[in-house]
Coordinates of C-alpha atoms in Angstrom, one line a residue:
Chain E
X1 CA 0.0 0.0 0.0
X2 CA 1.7 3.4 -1.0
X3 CA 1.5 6.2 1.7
X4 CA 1.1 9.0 -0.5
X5 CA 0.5 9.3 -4.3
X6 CA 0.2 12.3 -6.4
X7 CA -1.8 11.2 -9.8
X8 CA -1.3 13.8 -12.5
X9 CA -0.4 16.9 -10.4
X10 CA -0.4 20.2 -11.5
X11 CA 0.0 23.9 -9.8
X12 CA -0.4 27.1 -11.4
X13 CA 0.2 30.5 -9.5
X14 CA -1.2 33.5 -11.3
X15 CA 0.0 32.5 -14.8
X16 CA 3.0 30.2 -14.2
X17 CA 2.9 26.8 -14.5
X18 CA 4.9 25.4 -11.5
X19 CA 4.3 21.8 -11.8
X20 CA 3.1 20.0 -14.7
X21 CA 1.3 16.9 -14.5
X22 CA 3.6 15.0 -11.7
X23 CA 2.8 11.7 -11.0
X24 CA 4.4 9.9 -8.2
X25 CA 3.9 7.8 -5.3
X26 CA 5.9 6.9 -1.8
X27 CA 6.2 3.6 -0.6
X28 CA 6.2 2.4 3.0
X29 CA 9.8 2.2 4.5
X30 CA 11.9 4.1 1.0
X31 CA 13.8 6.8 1.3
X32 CA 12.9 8.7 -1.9
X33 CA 14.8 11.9 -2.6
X34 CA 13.0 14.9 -4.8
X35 CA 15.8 16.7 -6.3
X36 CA 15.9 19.2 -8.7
X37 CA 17.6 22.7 -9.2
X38 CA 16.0 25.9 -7.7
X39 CA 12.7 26.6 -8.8
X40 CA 12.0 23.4 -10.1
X41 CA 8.7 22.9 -8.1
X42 CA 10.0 20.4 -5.5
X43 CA 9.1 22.6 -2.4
X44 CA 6.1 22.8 -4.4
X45 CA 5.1 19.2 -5.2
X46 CA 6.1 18.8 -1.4
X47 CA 3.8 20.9 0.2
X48 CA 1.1 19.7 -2.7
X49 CA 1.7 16.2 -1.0
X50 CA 1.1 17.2 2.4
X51 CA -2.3 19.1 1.4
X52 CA -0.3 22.4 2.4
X53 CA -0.9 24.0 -1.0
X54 CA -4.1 22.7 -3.2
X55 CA -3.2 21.4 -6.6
X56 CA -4.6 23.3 -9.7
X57 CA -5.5 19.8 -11.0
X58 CA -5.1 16.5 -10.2
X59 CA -5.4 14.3 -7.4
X60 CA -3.1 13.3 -3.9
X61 CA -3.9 10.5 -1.8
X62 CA -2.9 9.9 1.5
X63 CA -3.3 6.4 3.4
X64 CA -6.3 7.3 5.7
X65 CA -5.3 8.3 9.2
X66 CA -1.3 8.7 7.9
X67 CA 0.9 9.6 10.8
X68 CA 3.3 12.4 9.1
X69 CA 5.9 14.1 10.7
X70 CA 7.4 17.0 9.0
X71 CA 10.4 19.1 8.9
X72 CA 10.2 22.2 7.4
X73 CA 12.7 24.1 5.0
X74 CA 13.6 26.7 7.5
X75 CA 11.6 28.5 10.7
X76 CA 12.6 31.2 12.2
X77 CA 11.6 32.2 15.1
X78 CA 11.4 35.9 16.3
X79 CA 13.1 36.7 19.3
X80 CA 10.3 38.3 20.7
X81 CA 9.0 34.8 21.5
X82 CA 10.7 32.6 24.3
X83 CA 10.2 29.2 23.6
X84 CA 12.2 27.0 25.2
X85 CA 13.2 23.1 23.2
X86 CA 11.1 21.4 25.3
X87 CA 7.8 23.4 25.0
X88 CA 8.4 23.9 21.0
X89 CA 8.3 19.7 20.9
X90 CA 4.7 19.9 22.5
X91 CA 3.5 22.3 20.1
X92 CA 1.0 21.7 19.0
X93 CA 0.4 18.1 20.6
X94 CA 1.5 17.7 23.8
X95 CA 3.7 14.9 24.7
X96 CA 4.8 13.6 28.0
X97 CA 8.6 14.6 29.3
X98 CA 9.7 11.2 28.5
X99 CA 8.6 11.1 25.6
X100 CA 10.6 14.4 24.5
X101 CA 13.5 13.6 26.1
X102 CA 13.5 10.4 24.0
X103 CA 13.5 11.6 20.8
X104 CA 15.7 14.4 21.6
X105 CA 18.4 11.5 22.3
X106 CA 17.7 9.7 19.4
X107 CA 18.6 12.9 17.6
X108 CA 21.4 13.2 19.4
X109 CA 19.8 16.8 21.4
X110 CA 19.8 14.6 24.5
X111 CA 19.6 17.3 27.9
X112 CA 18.5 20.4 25.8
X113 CA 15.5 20.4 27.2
X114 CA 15.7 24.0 28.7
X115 CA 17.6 26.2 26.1
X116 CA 16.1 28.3 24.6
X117 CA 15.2 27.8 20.6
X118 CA 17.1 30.8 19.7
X119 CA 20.2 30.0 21.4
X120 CA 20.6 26.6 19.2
X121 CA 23.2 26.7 16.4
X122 CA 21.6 25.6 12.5
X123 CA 22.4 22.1 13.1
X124 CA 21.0 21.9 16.4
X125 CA 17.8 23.9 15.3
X126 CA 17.2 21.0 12.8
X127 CA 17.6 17.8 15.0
X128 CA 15.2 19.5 17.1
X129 CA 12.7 20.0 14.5
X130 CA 13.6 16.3 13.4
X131 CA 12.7 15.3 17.2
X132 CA 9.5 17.2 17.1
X133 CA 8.8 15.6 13.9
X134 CA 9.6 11.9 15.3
X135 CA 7.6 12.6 18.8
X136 CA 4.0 12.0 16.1
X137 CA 5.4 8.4 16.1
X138 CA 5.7 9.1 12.1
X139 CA 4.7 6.3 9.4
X140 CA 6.5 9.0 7.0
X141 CA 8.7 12.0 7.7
X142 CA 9.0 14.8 5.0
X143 CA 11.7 16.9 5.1
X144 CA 12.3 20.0 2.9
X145 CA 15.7 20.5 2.3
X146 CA 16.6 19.8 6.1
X147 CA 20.7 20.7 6.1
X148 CA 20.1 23.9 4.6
X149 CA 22.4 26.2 6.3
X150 CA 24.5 23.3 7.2
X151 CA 28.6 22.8 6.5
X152 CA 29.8 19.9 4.9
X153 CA 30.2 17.5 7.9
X154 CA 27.1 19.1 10.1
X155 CA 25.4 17.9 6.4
X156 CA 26.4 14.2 6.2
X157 CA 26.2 13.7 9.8
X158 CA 22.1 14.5 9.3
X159 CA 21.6 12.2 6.4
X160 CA 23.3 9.5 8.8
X161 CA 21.0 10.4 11.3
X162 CA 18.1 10.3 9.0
X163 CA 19.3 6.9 7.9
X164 CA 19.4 5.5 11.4
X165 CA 16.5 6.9 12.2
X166 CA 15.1 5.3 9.0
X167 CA 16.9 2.3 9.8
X168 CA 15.0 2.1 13.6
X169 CA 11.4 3.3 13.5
X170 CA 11.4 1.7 9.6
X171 CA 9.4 5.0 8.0
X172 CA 9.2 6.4 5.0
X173 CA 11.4 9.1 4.5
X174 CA 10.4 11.7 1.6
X175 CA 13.5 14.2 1.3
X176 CA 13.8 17.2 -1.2
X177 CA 17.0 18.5 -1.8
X178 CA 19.2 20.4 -4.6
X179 CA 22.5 19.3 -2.7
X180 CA 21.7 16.1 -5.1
X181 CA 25.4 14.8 -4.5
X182 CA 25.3 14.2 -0.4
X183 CA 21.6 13.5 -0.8
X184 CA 21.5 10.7 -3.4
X185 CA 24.7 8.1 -1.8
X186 CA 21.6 8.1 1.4
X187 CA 18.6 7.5 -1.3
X188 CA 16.6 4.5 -2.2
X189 CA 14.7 6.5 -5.1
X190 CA 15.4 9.6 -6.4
X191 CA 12.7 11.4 -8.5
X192 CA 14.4 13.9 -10.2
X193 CA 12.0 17.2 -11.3
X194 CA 12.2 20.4 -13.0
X195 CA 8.8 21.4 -13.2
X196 CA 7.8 17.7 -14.6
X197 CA 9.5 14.2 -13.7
X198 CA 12.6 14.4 -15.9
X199 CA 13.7 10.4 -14.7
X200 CA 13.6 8.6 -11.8
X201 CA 14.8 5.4 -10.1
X202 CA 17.7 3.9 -8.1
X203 CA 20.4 6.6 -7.3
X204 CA 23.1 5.5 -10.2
X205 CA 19.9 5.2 -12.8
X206 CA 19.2 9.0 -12.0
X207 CA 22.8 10.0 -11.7
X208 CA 22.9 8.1 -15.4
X209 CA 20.0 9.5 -17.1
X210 CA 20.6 12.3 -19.9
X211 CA 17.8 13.9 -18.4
X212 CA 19.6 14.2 -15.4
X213 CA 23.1 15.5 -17.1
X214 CA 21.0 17.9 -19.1
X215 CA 19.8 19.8 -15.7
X216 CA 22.9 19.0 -13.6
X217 CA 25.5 19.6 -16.2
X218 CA 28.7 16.9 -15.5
X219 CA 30.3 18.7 -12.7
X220 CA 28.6 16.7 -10.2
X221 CA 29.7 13.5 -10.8
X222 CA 33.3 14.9 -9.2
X223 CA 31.0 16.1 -6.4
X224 CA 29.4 12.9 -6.0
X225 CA 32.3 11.0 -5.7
X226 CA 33.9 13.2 -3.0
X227 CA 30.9 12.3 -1.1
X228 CA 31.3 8.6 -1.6
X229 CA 34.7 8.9 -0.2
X230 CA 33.1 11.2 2.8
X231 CA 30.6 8.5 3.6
X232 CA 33.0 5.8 3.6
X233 CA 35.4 7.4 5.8
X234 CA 38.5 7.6 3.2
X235 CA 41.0 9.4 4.0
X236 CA 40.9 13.5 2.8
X237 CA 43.8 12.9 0.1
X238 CA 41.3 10.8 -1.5
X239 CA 39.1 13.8 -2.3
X240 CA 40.9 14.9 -5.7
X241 CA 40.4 10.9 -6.9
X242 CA 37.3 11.8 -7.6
X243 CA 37.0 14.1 -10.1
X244 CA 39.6 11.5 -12.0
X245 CA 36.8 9.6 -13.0
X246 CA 36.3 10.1 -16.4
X247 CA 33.4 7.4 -17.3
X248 CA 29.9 7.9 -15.1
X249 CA 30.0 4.2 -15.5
X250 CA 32.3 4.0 -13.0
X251 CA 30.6 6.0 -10.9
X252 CA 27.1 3.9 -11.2
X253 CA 29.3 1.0 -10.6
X254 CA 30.6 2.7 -7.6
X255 CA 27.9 3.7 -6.0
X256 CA 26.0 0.1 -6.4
X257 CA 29.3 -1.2 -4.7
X258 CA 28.3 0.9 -1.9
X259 CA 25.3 0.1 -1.7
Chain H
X1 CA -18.1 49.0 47.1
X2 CA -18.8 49.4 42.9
X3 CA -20.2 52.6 44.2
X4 CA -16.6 54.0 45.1
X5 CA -15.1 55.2 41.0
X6 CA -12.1 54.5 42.2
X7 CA -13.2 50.8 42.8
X8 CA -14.7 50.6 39.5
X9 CA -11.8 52.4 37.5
X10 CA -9.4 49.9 39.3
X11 CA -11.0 46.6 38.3
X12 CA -11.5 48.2 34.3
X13 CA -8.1 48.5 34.5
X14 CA -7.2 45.3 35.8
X15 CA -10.0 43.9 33.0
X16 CA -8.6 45.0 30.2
X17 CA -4.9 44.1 31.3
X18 CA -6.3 40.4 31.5
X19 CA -7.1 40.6 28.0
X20 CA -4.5 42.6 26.4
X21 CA -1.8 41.0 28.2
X22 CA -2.1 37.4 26.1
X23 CA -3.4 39.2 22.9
X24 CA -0.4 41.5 23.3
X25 CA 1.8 39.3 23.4
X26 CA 0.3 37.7 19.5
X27 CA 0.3 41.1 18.2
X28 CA 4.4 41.1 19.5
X29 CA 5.3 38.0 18.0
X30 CA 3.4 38.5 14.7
X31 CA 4.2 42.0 14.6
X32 CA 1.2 43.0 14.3
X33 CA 1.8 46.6 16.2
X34 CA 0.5 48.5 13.5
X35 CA -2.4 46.3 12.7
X36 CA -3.6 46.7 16.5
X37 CA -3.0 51.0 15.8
X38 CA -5.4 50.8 12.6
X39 CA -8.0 48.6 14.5
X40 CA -7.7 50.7 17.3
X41 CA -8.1 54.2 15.6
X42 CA -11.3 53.1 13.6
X43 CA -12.8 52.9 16.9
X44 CA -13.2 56.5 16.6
X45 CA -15.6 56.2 13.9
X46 CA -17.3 53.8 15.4
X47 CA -17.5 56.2 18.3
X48 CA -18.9 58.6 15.7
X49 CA -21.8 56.6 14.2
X50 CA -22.9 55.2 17.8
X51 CA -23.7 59.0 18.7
X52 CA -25.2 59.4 15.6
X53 CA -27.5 56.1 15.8
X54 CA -28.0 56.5 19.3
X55 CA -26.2 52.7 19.5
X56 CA -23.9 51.8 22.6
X57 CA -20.4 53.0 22.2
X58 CA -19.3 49.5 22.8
X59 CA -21.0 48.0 19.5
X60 CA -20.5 50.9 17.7
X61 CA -16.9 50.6 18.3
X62 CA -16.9 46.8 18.2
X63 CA -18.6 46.9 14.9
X64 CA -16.6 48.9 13.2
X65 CA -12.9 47.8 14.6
X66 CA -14.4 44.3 13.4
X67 CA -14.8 45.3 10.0
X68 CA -11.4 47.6 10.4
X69 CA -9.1 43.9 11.5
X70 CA -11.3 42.1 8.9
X71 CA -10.0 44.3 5.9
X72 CA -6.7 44.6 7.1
X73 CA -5.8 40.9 8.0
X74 CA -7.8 40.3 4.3
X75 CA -5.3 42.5 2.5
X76 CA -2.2 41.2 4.8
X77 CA -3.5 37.4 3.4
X78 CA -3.6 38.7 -0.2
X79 CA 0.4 39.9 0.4
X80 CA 0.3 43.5 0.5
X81 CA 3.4 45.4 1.7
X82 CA 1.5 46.0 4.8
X83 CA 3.8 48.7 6.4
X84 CA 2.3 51.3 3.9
X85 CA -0.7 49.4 3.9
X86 CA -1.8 50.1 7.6
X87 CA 0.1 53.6 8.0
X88 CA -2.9 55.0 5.2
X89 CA -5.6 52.6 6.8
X90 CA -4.6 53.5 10.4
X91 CA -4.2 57.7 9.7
X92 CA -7.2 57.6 7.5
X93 CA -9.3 55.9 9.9
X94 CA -8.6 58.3 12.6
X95 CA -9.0 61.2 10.6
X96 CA -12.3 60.1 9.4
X97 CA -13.7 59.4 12.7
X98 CA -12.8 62.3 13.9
X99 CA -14.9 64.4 11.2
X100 CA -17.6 61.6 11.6
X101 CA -17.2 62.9 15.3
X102 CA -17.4 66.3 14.6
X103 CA -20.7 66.7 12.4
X104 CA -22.6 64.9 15.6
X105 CA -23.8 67.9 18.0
X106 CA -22.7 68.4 21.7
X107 CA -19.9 65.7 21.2
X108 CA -17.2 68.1 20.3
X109 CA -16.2 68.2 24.9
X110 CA -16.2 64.8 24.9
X111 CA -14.2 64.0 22.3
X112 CA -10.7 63.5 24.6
X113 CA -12.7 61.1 26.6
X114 CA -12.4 58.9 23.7
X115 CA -8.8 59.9 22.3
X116 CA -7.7 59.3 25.9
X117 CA -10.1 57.4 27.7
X118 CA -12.1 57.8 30.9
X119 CA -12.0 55.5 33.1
X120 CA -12.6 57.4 36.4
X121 CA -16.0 57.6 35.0
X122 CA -16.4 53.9 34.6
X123 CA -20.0 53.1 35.1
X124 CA -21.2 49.4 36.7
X125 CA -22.6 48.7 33.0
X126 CA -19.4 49.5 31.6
X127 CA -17.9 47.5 33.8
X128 CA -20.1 44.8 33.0
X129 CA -19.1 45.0 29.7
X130 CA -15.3 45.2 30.0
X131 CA -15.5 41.9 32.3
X132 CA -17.7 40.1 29.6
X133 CA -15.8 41.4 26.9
X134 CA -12.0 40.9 28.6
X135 CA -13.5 37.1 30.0
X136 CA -14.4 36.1 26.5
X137 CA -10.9 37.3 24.7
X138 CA -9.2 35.2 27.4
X139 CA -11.6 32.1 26.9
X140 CA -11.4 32.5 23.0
X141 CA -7.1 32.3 23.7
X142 CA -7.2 29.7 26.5
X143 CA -9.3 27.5 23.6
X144 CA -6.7 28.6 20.5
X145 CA -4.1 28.7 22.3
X146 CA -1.8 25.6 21.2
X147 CA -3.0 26.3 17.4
X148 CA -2.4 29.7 17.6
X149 CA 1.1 29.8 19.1
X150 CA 2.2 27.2 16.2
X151 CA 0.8 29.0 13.6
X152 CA 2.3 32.2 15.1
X153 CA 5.9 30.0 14.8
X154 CA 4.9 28.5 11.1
X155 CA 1.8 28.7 8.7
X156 CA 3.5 25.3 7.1
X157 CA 4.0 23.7 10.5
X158 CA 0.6 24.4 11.5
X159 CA -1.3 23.3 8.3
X160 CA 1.0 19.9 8.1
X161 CA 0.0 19.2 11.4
X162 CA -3.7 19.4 10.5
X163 CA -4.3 23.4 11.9
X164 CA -5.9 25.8 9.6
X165 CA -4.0 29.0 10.3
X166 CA -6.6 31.1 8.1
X167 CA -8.9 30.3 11.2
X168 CA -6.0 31.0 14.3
X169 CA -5.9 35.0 12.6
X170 CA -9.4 35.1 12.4
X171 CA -9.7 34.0 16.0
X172 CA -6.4 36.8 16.7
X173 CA -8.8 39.4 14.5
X174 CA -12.2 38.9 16.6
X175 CA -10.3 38.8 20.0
X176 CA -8.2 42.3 18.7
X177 CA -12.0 44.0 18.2
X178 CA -13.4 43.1 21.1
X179 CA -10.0 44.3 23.0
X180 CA -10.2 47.8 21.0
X181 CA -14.0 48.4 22.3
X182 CA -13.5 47.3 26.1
X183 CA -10.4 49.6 25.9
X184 CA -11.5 52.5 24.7
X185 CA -12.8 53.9 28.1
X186 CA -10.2 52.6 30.1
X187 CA -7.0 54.3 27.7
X188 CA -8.8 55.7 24.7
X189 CA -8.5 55.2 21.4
X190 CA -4.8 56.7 21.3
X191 CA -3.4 54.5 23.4
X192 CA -4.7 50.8 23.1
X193 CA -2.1 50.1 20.8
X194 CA 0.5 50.9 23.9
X195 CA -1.8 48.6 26.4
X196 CA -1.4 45.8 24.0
X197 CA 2.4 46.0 22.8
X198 CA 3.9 47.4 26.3
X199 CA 3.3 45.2 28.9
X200 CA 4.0 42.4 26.5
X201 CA 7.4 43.7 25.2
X202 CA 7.9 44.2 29.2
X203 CA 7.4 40.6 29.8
X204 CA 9.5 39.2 27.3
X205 CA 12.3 40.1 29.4
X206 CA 11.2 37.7 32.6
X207 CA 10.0 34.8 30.4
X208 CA 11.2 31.8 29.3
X209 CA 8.5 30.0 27.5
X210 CA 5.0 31.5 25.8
X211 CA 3.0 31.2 28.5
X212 CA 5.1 32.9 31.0
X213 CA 5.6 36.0 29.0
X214 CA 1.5 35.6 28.8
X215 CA 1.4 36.3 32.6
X216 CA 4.0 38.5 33.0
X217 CA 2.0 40.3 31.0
X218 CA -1.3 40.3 32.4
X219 CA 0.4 41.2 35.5
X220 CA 2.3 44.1 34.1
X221 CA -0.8 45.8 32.6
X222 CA -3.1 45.1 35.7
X223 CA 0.5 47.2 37.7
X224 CA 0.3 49.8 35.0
X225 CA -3.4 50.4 35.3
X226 CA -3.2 50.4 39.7
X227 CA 0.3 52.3 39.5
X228 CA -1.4 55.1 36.8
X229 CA -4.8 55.3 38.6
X230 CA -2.4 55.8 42.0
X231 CA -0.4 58.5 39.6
X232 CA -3.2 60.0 38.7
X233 CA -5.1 61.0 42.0
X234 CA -2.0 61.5 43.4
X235 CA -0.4 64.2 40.9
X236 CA -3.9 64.9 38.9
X237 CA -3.0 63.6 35.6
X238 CA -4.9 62.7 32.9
X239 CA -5.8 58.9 33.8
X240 CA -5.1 56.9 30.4
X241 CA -1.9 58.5 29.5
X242 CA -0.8 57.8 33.2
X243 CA -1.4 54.2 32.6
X244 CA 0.5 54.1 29.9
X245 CA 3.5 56.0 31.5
X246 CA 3.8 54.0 34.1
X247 CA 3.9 51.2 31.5
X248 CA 6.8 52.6 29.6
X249 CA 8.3 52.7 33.0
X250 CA 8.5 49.5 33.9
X251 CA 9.0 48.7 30.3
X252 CA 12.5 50.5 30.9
X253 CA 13.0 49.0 33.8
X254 CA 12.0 45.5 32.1
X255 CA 14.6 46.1 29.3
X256 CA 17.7 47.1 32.0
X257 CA 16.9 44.0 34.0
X258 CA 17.4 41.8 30.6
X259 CA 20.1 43.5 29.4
X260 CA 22.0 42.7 32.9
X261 CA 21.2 39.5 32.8
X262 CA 22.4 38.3 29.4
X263 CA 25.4 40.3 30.8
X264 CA 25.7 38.5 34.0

């Protein structure tokens, strides 16, 4: 059974056609990755697939009763409002002190109970909004562009953490990114969009497709690689190996290695 | 003991302070300062055409800072640059009112009552109706207020978790009306603004989560509205404006305190 499915999706503001005629759907337990460059529609379709945003026409289904928990692209919160971590996780559900102070361990925000929201750093900000957004025991969480903001490092460490947490509570994970190169190593699926599904499929299919190339140019595959070595704790010298590769074959060959 | 004015101006004060303490602090975090001004100032029409129908102040007033927040939370939905926006539809709505006021005979004395308020001459219906009016705001936010705070925080957060933020600012509109017409005899319609935004800002200095600074604030206004009743008998100054003063005051005082701490 899928857990969300967007039949023939289409959103127009004013005149602009924003997306056109997306069809996709997300299965239980994937990690699918929207990727795209900017203004390709995939904060868009996203916020179509949570019923955020209605669709011009077209249909989404969600599994009735879906549990979603949802990280947003960015919040900011005025500093006119105190709000410390552990009221913001019982907004607007509350849940029990045990509770929070669970899933703020399992994102690794263990004891932050008290600060206040302001006071976190970017990465901190967004393991706290990953905790509030595991606390709805989530089948699916949806997270748009989460490491925005985010160095290198702070950036793979929160795709590890999304994999674990993948990995433990076994939900869907529905990611949009356009940092496709640290995003896709940590996908099952990637959907790649500019305005309409150019290709999808497994990571080194997408990574493959002329589709893909034609929107991404070739200077990610160097980028891609370096992540490879990143995630596989290489050694730094390694980094320059990458951009050596001269056939993408390689690469898919890689990557399904690693996988 | 309502027959003693000071009695009755005393518990207005502390009336309204219930109610524009937590709806203060909203209009703080959603900056909303100038929305509450343009709401507020319309009241002065509404002042206007109650005379001239022979209505009650209160709906007059209610009615027409109703249809005042109405229009301007429509336009701020639409996207307008709202800073512009609200500076013509606050000024305008004064000016209006106060040539609305003007053409309705015998009026022209009383006129300050309303700019400023009056609440030495707080009558037991008045009261009535600032108690009703002050319960029902603070009833309307109790209900709201887990929606309203994350919608205040995100429109996306709120909608993906099932909220309809649409309905939290038309909850934040109605309670703002009703504030602007139980305040006008306590601080006039000059000065709400201040009764909303400075015992909040005051607050945010002591607090540590949402509700706190809530509190703080309540408590704040209901010391502003003692402390410039006490300011008033005691040096004869206008009432509302001494309210408000001894707002600012503890306002300053407020701001010091934070500033010392984060220092400390």
């Amino acid at each position: 059974m899928t857990l969300i499915a967007a039949k023939d999706v289409s959103v127009r503001f004013g005149g602009a056609t924003v997306l056109d005629n997306v069809s996709m759907t997300v299965h239980p337990g994937e990690i699918l990755t929207i990727v795209g460059p900017n203004g390709s529609g995939k904060s868009t379709l996203l916020r179509a697939l949570l019923g955020i945003l209605p669709t011009s026409s077209g249909t989404v289904t969600q599994k009735p009763g879906l549990r979603i928990g949802y990280v947003p692209q960015k919040l900011h919160i005025d500093g006119s409002l105190p709000m410390t971590v552990r009221r913001f996780l019982s907004l607007p559900t509350r849940h029990s002190a045990s509770d929070a102070s669970a899933a703020l361990a399992r994102t690794g925000m263990a004891g932050t109970e008290a600060k206040q929201m302001t006071d976190l750093s970017g990465g901190q900000f967004q393991r706290v909004l990953l905790a509030r957004a595991l606390l709805t025991k989530p089948e699916i969480l949806v997270l748009d562009e989460p490491t925005q903001g985010l160095d290198q490092p702070g950036e793979a460490g929160f795709y590890r953490l999304i994999e674990e947490v993948r990995h433990d509570l076994g939900c869907a994970i529905l990611m949009v990114s356009h940092d496709l190169h640290v995003v896709m190593a940590a996908s099952d699926r990637v959907i790649c969009l500019n305005g309409h599904v150019c290709c999808e499929g497994a990571p080194h299919v997408v990574s493959n497709a002329p589709e893909y190339r034609a929107l991404f140019g070739l200077g990610t595959r160097g980028a891609l690689a370096l992540y490879q070595h990143v995630h596989d704790h290489d050694h730094s010298h390694d980094h320059g190996h990458g951009h050596d590769h001269a056939h993408p074959h390689h690469l898919a060959e890689d990557h399904a290695h690693d996988a | 003991m309502l027959d003693d004015f000071l009695i009755r101006a005393a518990l207005a004060g502390v009336g309204l302070a219930l109610a524009a303490g937590p709806l203060g602090c909203f209009v703080v975090w959603r900056r909303m300062a100038y929305f509450g001004d343009a709401t507020a100032h319309a009241a002065i029409l509404g002042v206007a055409l109650a005379l001239a129908f022979s209505l009650s102040i209160f709906a007059g007033t209610l009615g027409v800072a109703l249809l005042m927040a109405l229009t301007v939370s429509t336009l701020a939905g639409r996207g307008w640059a709202m800073d512009t926006t609200l500076g013509v539809l606050a000024h305008s709505a004064l000016a209006f009112g106060l040539i609305a006021i003007s053409f309705v005979h015998g009026v022209r004395v009383d006129l300050e009552a309303y700019l400023f308020g009056d609440i030495l001459a707080v009558s037991r219906s008045d009261l009535v109706f600032i108690w009703t009016g002050a319960t029902l705001v603070l009833a309307l936010l109790a209900w709201r207020w887990s929606a309203l705070l994350t919608a205040t925080l995100s429109e996306d957060l709120a909608q993906a978790s099932g909220l309809n933020p649409a309905r939290e600012r038309l909850v934040l509109t109605l309670a703002l009306a009703v504030v602007v017409a139980v305040a006008i005899k306590v601080v006039g319609a000059l000065l709400i603004a201040a009764m909303l935004i400075i015992p909040a800002a005051a607050a945010r200095s002591f607090a540590r989560t949402p509700e706190a600074m809530a509190l703080f604030a309540i408590l704040i206004g209901a010391a502003s509205a003692l402390g410039g009743l006490f300011a008033s008998l005691h040096f004869d100054t206008p009432a509302g404006p001494s309210i408000i003063a001894v707002a600012a005051v503890i306002f300053a005082a407020a701001v010091s305190f934070g500033a010392l701490r984060q220092r400390a």
